[in-house]
PDB file of C-alpha atoms and ligand atoms in Angstrom:
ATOM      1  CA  UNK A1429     -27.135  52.650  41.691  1.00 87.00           C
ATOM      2  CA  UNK A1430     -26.359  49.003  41.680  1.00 92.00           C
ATOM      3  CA  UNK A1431     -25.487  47.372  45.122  1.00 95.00           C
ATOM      4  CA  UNK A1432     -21.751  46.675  45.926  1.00 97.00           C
ATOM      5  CA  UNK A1433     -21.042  43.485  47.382  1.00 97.00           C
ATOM      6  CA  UNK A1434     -17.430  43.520  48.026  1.00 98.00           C
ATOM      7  CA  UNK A1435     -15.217  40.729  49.991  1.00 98.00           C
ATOM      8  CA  UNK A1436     -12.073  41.402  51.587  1.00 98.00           C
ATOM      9  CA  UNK A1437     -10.515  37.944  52.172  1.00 98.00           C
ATOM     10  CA  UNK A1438      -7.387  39.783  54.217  1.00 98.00           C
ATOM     11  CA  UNK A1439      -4.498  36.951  54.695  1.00 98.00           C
ATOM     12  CA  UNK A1440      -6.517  33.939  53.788  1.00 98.00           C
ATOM     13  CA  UNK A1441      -6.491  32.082  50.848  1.00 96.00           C
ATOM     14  CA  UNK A1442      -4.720  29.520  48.639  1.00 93.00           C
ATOM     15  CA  UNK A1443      -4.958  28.301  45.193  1.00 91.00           C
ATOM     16  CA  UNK A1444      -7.483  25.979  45.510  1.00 94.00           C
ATOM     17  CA  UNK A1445      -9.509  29.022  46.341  1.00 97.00           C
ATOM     18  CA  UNK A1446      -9.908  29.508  42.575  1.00 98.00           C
ATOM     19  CA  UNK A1447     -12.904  27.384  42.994  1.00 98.00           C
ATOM     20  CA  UNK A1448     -14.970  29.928  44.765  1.00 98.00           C
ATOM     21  CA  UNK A1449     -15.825  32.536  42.313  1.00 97.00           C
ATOM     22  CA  UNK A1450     -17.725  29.541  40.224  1.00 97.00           C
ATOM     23  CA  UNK A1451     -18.993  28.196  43.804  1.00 97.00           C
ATOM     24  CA  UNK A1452     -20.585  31.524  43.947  1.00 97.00           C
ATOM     25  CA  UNK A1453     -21.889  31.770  40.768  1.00 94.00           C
ATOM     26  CA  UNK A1454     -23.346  28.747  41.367  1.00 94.00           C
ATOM     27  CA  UNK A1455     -25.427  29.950  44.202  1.00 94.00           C
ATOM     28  CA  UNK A1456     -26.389  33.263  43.092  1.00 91.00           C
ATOM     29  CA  UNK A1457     -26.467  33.387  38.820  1.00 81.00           C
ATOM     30  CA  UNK A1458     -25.686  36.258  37.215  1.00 72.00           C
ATOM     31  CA  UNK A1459     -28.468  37.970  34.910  1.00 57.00           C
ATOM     32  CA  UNK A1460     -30.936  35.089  36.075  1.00 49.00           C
ATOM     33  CA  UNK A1461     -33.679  36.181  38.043  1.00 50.00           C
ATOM     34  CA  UNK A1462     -35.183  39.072  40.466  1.00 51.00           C
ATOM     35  CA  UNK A1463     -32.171  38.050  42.878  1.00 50.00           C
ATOM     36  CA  UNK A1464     -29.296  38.518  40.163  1.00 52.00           C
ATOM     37  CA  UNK A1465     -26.609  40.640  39.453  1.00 54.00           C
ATOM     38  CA  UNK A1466     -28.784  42.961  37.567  1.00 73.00           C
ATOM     39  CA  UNK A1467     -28.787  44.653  41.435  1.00 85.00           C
ATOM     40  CA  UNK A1468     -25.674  43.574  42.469  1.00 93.00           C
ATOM     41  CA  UNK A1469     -22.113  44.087  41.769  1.00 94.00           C
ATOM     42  CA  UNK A1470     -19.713  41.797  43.178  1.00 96.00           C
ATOM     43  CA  UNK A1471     -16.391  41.936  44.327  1.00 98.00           C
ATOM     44  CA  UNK A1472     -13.777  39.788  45.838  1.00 98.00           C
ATOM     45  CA  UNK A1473     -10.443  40.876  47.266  1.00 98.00           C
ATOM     46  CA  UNK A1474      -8.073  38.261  47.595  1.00 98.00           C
ATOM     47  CA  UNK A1475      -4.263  38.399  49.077  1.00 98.00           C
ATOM     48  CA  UNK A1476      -1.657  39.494  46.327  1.00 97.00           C
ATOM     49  CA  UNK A1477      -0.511  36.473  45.317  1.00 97.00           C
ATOM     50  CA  UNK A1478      -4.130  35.461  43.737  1.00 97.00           C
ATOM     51  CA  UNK A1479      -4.791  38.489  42.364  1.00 98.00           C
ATOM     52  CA  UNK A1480      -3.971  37.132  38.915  1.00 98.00           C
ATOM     53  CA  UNK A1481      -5.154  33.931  39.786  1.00 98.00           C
ATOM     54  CA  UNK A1482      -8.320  35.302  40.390  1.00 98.00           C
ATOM     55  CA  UNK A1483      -9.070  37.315  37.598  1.00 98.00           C
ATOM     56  CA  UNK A1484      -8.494  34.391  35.384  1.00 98.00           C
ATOM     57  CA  UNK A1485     -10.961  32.345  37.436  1.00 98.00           C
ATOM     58  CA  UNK A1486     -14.024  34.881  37.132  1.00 97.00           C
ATOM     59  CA  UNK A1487     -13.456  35.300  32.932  1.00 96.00           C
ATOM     60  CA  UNK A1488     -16.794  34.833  32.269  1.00 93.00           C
ATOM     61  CA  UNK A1489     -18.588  35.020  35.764  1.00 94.00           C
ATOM     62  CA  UNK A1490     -19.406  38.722  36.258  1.00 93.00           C
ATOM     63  CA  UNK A1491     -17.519  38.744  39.127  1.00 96.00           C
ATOM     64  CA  UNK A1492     -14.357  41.997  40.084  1.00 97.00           C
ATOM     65  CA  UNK A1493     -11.404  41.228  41.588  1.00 98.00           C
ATOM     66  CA  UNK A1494      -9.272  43.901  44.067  1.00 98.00           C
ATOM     67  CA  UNK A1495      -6.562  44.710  46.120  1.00 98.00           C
ATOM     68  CA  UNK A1496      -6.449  44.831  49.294  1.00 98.00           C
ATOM     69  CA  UNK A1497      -3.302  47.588  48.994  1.00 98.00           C
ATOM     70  CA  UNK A1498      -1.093  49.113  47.414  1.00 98.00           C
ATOM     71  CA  UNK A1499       1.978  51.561  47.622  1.00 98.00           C
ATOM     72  CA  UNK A1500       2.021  55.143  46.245  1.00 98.00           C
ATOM     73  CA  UNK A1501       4.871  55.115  44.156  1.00 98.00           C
ATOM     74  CA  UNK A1502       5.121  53.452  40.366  1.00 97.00           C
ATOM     75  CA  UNK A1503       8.082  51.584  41.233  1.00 97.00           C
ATOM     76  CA  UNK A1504      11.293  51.812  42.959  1.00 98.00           C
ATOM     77  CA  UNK A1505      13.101  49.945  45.763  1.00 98.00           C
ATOM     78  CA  UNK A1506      10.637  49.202  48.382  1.00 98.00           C
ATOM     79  CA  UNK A1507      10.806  45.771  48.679  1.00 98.00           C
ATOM     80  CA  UNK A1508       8.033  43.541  49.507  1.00 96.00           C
ATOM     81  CA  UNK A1509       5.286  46.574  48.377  1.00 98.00           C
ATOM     82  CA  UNK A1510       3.372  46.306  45.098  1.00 98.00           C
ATOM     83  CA  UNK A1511       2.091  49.523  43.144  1.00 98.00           C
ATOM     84  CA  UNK A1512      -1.234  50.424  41.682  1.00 98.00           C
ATOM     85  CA  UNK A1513       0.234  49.684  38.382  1.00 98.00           C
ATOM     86  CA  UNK A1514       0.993  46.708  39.173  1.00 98.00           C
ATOM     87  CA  UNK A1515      -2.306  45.516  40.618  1.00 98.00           C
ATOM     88  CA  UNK A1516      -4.068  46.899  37.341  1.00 98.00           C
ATOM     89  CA  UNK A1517      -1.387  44.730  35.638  1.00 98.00           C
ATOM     90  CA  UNK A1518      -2.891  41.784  37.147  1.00 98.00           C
ATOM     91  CA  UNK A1519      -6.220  42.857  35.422  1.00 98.00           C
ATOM     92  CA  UNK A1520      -7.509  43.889  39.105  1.00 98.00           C
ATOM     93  CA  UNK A1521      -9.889  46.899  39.237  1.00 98.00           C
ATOM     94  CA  UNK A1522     -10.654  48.349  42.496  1.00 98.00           C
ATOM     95  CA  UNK A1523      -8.252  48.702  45.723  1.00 98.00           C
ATOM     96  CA  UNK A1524      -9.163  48.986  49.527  1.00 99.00           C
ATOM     97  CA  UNK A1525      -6.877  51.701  51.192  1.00 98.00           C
ATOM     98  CA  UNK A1526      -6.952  52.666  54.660  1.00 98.00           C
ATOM     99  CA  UNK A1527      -8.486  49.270  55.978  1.00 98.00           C
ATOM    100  CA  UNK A1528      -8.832  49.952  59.805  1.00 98.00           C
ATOM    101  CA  UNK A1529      -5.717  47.394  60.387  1.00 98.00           C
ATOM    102  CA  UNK A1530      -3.547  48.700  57.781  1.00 98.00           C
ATOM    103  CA  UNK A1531      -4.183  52.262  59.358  1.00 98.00           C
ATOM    104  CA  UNK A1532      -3.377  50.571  63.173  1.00 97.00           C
ATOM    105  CA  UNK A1533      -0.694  48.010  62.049  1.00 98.00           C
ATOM    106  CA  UNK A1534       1.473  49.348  59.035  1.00 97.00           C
ATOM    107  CA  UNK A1535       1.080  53.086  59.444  1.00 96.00           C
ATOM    108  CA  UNK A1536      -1.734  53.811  56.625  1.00 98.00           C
ATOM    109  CA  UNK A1537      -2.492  57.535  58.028  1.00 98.00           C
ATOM    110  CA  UNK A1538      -4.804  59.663  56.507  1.00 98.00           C
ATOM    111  CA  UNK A1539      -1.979  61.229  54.437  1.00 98.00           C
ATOM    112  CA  UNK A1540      -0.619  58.063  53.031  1.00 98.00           C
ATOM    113  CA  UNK A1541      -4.195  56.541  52.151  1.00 98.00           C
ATOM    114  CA  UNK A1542      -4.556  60.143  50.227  1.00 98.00           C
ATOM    115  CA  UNK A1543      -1.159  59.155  48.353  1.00 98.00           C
ATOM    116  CA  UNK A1544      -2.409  55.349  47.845  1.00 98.00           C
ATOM    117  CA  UNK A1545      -5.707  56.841  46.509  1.00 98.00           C
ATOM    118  CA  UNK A1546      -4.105  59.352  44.134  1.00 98.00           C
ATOM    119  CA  UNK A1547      -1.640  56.684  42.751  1.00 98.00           C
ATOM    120  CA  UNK A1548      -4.586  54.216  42.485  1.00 98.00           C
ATOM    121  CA  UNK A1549      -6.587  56.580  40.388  1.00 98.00           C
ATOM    122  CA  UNK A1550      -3.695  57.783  38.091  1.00 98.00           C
ATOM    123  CA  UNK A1551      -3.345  53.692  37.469  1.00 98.00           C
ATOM    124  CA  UNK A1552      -7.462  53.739  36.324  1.00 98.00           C
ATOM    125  CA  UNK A1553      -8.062  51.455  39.030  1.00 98.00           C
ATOM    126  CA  UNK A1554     -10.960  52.573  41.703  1.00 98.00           C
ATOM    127  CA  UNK A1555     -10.254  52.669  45.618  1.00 98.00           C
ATOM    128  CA  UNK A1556     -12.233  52.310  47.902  1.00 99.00           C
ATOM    129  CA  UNK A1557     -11.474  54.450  50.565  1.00 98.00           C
ATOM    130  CA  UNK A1558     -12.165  52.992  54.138  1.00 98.00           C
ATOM    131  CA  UNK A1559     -13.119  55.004  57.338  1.00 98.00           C
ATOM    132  CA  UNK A1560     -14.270  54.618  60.585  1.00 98.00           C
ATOM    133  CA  UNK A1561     -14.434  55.496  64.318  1.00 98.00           C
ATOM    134  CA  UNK A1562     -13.024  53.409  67.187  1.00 97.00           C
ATOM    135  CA  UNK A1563     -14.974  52.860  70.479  1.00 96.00           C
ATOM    136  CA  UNK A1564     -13.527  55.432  72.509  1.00 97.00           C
ATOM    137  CA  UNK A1565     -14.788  57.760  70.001  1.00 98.00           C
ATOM    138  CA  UNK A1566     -17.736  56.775  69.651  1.00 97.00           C
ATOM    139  CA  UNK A1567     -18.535  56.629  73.280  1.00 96.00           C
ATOM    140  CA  UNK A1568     -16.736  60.156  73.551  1.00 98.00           C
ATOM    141  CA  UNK A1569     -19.442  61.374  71.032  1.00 97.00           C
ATOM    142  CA  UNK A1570     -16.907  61.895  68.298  1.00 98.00           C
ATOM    143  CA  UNK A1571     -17.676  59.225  65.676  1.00 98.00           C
ATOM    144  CA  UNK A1572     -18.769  61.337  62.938  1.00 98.00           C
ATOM    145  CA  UNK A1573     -16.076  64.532  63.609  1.00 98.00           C
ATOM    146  CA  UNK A1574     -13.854  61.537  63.193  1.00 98.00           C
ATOM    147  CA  UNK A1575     -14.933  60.321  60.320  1.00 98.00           C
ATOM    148  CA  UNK A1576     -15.202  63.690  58.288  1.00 98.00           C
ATOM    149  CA  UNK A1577     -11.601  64.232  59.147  1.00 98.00           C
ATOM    150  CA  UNK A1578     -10.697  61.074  58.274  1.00 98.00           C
ATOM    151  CA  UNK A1579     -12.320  61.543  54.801  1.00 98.00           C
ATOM    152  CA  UNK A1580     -11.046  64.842  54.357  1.00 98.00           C
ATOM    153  CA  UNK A1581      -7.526  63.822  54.638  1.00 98.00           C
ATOM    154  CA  UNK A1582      -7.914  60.464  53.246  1.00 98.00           C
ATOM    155  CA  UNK A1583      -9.339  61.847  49.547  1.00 98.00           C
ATOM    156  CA  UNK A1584      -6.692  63.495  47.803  1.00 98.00           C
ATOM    157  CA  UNK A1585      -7.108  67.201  46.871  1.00 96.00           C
ATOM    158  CA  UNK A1586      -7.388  66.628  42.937  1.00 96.00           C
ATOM    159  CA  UNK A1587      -9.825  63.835  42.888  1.00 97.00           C
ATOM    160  CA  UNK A1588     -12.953  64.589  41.392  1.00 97.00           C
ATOM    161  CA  UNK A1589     -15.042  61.716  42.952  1.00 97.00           C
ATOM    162  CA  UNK A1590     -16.236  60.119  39.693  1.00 97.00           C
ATOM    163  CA  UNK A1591     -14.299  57.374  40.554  1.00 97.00           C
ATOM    164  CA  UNK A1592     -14.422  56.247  44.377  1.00 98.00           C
ATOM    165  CA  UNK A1593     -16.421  53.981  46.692  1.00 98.00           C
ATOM    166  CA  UNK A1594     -15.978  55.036  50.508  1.00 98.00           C
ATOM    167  CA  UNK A1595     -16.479  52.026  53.425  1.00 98.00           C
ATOM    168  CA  UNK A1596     -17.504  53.133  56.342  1.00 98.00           C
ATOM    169  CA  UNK A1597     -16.066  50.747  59.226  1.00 98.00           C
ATOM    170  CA  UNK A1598     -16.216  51.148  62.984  1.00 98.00           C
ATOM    171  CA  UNK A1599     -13.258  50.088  63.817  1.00 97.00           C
ATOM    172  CA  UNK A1600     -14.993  48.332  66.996  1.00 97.00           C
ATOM    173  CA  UNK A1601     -17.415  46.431  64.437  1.00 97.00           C
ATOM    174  CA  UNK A1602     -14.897  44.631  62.286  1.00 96.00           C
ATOM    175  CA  UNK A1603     -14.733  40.960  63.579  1.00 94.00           C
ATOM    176  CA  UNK A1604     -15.888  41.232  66.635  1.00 95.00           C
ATOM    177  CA  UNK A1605     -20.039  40.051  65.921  1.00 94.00           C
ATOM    178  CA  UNK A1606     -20.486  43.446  67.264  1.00 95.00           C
ATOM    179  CA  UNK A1607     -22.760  46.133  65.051  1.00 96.00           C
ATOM    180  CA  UNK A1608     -24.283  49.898  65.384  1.00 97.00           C
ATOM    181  CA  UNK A1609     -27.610  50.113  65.720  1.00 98.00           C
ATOM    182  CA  UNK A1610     -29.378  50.679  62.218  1.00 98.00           C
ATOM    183  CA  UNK A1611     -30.226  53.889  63.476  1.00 98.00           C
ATOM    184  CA  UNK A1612     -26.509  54.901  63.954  1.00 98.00           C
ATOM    185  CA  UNK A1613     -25.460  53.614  60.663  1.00 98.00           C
ATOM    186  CA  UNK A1614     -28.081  55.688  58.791  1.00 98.00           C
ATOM    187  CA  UNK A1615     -26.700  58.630  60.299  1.00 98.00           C
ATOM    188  CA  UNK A1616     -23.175  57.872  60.160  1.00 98.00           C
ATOM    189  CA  UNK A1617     -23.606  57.065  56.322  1.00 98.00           C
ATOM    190  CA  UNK A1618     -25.947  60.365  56.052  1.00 98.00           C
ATOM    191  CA  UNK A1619     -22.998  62.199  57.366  1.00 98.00           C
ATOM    192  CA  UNK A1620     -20.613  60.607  54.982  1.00 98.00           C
ATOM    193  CA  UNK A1621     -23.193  61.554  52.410  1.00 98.00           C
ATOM    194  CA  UNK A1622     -22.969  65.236  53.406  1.00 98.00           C
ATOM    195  CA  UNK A1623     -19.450  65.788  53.507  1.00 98.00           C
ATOM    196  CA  UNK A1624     -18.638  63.970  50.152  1.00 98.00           C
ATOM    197  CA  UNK A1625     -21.146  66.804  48.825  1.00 98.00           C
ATOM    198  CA  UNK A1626     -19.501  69.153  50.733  1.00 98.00           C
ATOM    199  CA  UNK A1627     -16.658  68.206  48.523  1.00 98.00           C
ATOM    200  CA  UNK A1628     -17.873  67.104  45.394  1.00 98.00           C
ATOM    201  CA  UNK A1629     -21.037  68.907  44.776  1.00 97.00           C
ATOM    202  CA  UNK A1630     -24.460  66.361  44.640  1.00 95.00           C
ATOM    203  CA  UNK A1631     -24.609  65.026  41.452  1.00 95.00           C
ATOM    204  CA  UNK A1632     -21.011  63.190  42.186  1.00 98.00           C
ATOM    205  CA  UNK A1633     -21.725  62.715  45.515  1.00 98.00           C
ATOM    206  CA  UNK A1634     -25.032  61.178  45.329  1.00 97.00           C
ATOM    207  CA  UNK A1635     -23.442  58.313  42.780  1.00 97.00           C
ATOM    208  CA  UNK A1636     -20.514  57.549  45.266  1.00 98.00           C
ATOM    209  CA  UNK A1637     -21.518  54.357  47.216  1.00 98.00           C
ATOM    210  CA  UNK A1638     -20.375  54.325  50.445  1.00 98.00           C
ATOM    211  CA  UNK A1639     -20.413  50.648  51.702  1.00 98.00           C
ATOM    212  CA  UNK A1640     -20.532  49.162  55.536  1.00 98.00           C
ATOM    213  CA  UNK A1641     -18.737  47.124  56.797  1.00 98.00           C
ATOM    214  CA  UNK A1642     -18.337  45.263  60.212  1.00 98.00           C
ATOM    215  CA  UNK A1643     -19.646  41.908  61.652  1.00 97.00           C
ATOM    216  CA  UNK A1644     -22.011  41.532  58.241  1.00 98.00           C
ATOM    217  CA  UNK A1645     -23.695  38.525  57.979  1.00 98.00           C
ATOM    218  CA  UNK A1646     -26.208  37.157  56.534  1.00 97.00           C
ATOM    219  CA  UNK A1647     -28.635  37.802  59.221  1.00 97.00           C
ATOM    220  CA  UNK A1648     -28.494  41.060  59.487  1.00 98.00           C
ATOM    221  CA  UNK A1649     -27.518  42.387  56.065  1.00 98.00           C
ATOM    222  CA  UNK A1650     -30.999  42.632  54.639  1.00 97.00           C
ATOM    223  CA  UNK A1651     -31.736  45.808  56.923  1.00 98.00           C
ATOM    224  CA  UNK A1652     -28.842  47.159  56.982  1.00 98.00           C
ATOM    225  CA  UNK A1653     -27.891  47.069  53.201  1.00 98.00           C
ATOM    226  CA  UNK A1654     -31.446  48.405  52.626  1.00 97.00           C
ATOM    227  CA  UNK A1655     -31.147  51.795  54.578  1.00 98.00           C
ATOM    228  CA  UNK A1656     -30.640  54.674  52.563  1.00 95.00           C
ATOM    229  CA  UNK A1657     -27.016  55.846  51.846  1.00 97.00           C
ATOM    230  CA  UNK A1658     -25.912  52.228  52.558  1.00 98.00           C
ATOM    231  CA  UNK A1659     -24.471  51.412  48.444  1.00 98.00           C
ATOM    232  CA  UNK A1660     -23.512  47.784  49.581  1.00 98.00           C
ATOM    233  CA  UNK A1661     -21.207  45.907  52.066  1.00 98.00           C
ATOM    234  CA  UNK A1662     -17.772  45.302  52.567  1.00 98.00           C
ATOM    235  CA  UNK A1663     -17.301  41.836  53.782  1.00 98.00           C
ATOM    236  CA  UNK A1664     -14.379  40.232  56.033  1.00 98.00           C
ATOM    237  CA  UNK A1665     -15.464  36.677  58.008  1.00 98.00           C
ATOM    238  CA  UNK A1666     -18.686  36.339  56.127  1.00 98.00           C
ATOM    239  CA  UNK A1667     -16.894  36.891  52.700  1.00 98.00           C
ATOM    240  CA  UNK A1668     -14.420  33.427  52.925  1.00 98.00           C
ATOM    241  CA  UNK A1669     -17.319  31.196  52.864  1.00 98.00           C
ATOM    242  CA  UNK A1670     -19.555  31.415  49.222  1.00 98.00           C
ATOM    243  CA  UNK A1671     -22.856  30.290  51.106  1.00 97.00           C
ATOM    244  CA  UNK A1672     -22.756  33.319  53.131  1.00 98.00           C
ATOM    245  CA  UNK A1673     -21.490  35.916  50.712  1.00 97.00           C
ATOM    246  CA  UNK A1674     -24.578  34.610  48.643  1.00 96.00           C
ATOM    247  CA  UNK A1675     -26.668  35.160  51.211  1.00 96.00           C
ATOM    248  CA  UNK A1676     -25.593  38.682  51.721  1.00 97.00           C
ATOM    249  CA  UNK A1677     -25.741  39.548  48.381  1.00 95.00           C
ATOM    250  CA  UNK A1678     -29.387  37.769  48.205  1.00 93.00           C
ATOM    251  CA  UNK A1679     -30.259  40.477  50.852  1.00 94.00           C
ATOM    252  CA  UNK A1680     -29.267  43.353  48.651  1.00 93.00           C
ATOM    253  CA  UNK A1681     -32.294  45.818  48.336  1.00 91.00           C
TER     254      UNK A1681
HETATM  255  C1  PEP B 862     -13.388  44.003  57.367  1.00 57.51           C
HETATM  256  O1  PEP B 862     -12.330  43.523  57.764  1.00 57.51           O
HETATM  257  O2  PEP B 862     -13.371  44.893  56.502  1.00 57.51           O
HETATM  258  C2  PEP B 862     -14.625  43.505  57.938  1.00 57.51           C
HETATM  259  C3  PEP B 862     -15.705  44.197  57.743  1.00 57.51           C
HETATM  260  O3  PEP B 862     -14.536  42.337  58.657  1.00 57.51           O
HETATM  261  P1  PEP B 862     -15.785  41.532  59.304  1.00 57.51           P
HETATM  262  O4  PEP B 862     -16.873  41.474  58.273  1.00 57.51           O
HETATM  263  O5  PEP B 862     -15.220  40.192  59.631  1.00 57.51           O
HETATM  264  O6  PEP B 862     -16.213  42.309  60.506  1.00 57.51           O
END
């Protein structure tokens, strides 16, 4: 399974952002050498406004673009939303649902990521369905009985898990230069591992990636993105800037 390098740019970005996806290119050539894209897929997720943008400015580069969102119906009245439709409209092909601050500042619970993923898949588009303790549960002892429920609620009841990449985020991680210890990750994403077989059955399961993501840089991604279960990275701070997302995806296994 190829690496997934996947950068979630959140509320930043402008037009003369177009420049980065060739910026990146630049430092990390596709189909090149030992350190190419033969290994690694790569994927940027700008704000919805780009999204178009975007996908016109990595014709040619090998590089996806995604959303960072979407809503669960087609269409409708429900203004200021945009539906998985839509996004694929814009020639997008992947989604992130249940980001940790969608889920704590617009209301993404597990039942409405499960209605974002289901009308993401229905539009041929892939999510990529995020999860993750906070610190009180993780000091409580609960981290991974949170995040089974959390993906058991989260993946809606008809999908078959062909198409679906699962991030795995402690919430206490994201942005804050803080990380598990490699030892908790490989058990957290071990867990993951287990109940998406649980679910799926292995031969699905074991081609899911499930992705990590919080405070990844490129000083620490080497050993993290090489222990096993970890499919790639889901990037926020270390994603805006090309040198580092180069470096990260340089550190893919
Ligand atoms: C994120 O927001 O998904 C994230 C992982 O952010 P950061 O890399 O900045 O911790």
């Amino acid at each position: 399974m190829k690496t997934l390098i996947a950068a979630n740019w959140k509320m930043h970005g402008q037009l003369a952002w177009t420049e980065k996806p060739a910026q990146f290119r630049a430092l990390f050539p596709a189909n090149a050498n030992a350190n190419s894209n033969d290994r690694v897929d790569i994927l940027i997720c700008p704000p919805a406004h780009m999204l178009q943008i975007m996908v016109a400015a990595c014709a040619g580069l090998d590089i996806s673009i995604g959303a960072q969102n979407c809503h669960d119906q087609t269409s409708g009245a429900y203004t200021g939303e945009m539906s998985a439709q839509m996004v694929a409209e814009t020639g997008a092909n992947h989604v992130i649902l249940g980001h940790s601050e969608r889920r704590a500042m617009f209301g993404d619970r597990d039942e409405v990521v499960a209605a974002k993923t289901s009308a993401t898949l229905k539009a041929g588009l892939v999510p990529i369905v995020c999860v993750g303790e906070n610190r009180g549960e993780r000091e409580a002892g609960q981290a991974e009985e949170v995040v089974g429920a959390q993906l058991a609620a989260s993946i809606p009841q008809h999908a078959d898990g062909v198409s679906l990449v699962i991030a795995y985020e402690p919430v206490w991680a994201i942005g804050s230069g803080l990380v598990p210890t490699l030892e908790d990750i490989a058990i957290m994403h071990d867990h993951i591992r287990g109940c998406l077989i649980t679910r799926f059955g292995a031969p699905v399961a074991d081609n899911i990636q499930i992705l990590y993501g919080g405070s990844l840089k490129p000083g620490n991604a080497k050993e993290i993105l090489a222990l096993k279960d970890v499919g790639g990275g889901l990037i926020g701070g270390a994603g805006l800037e090309m040198d580092s997302l180069a470096a990260i995806a340089m550190a893919a296994p």
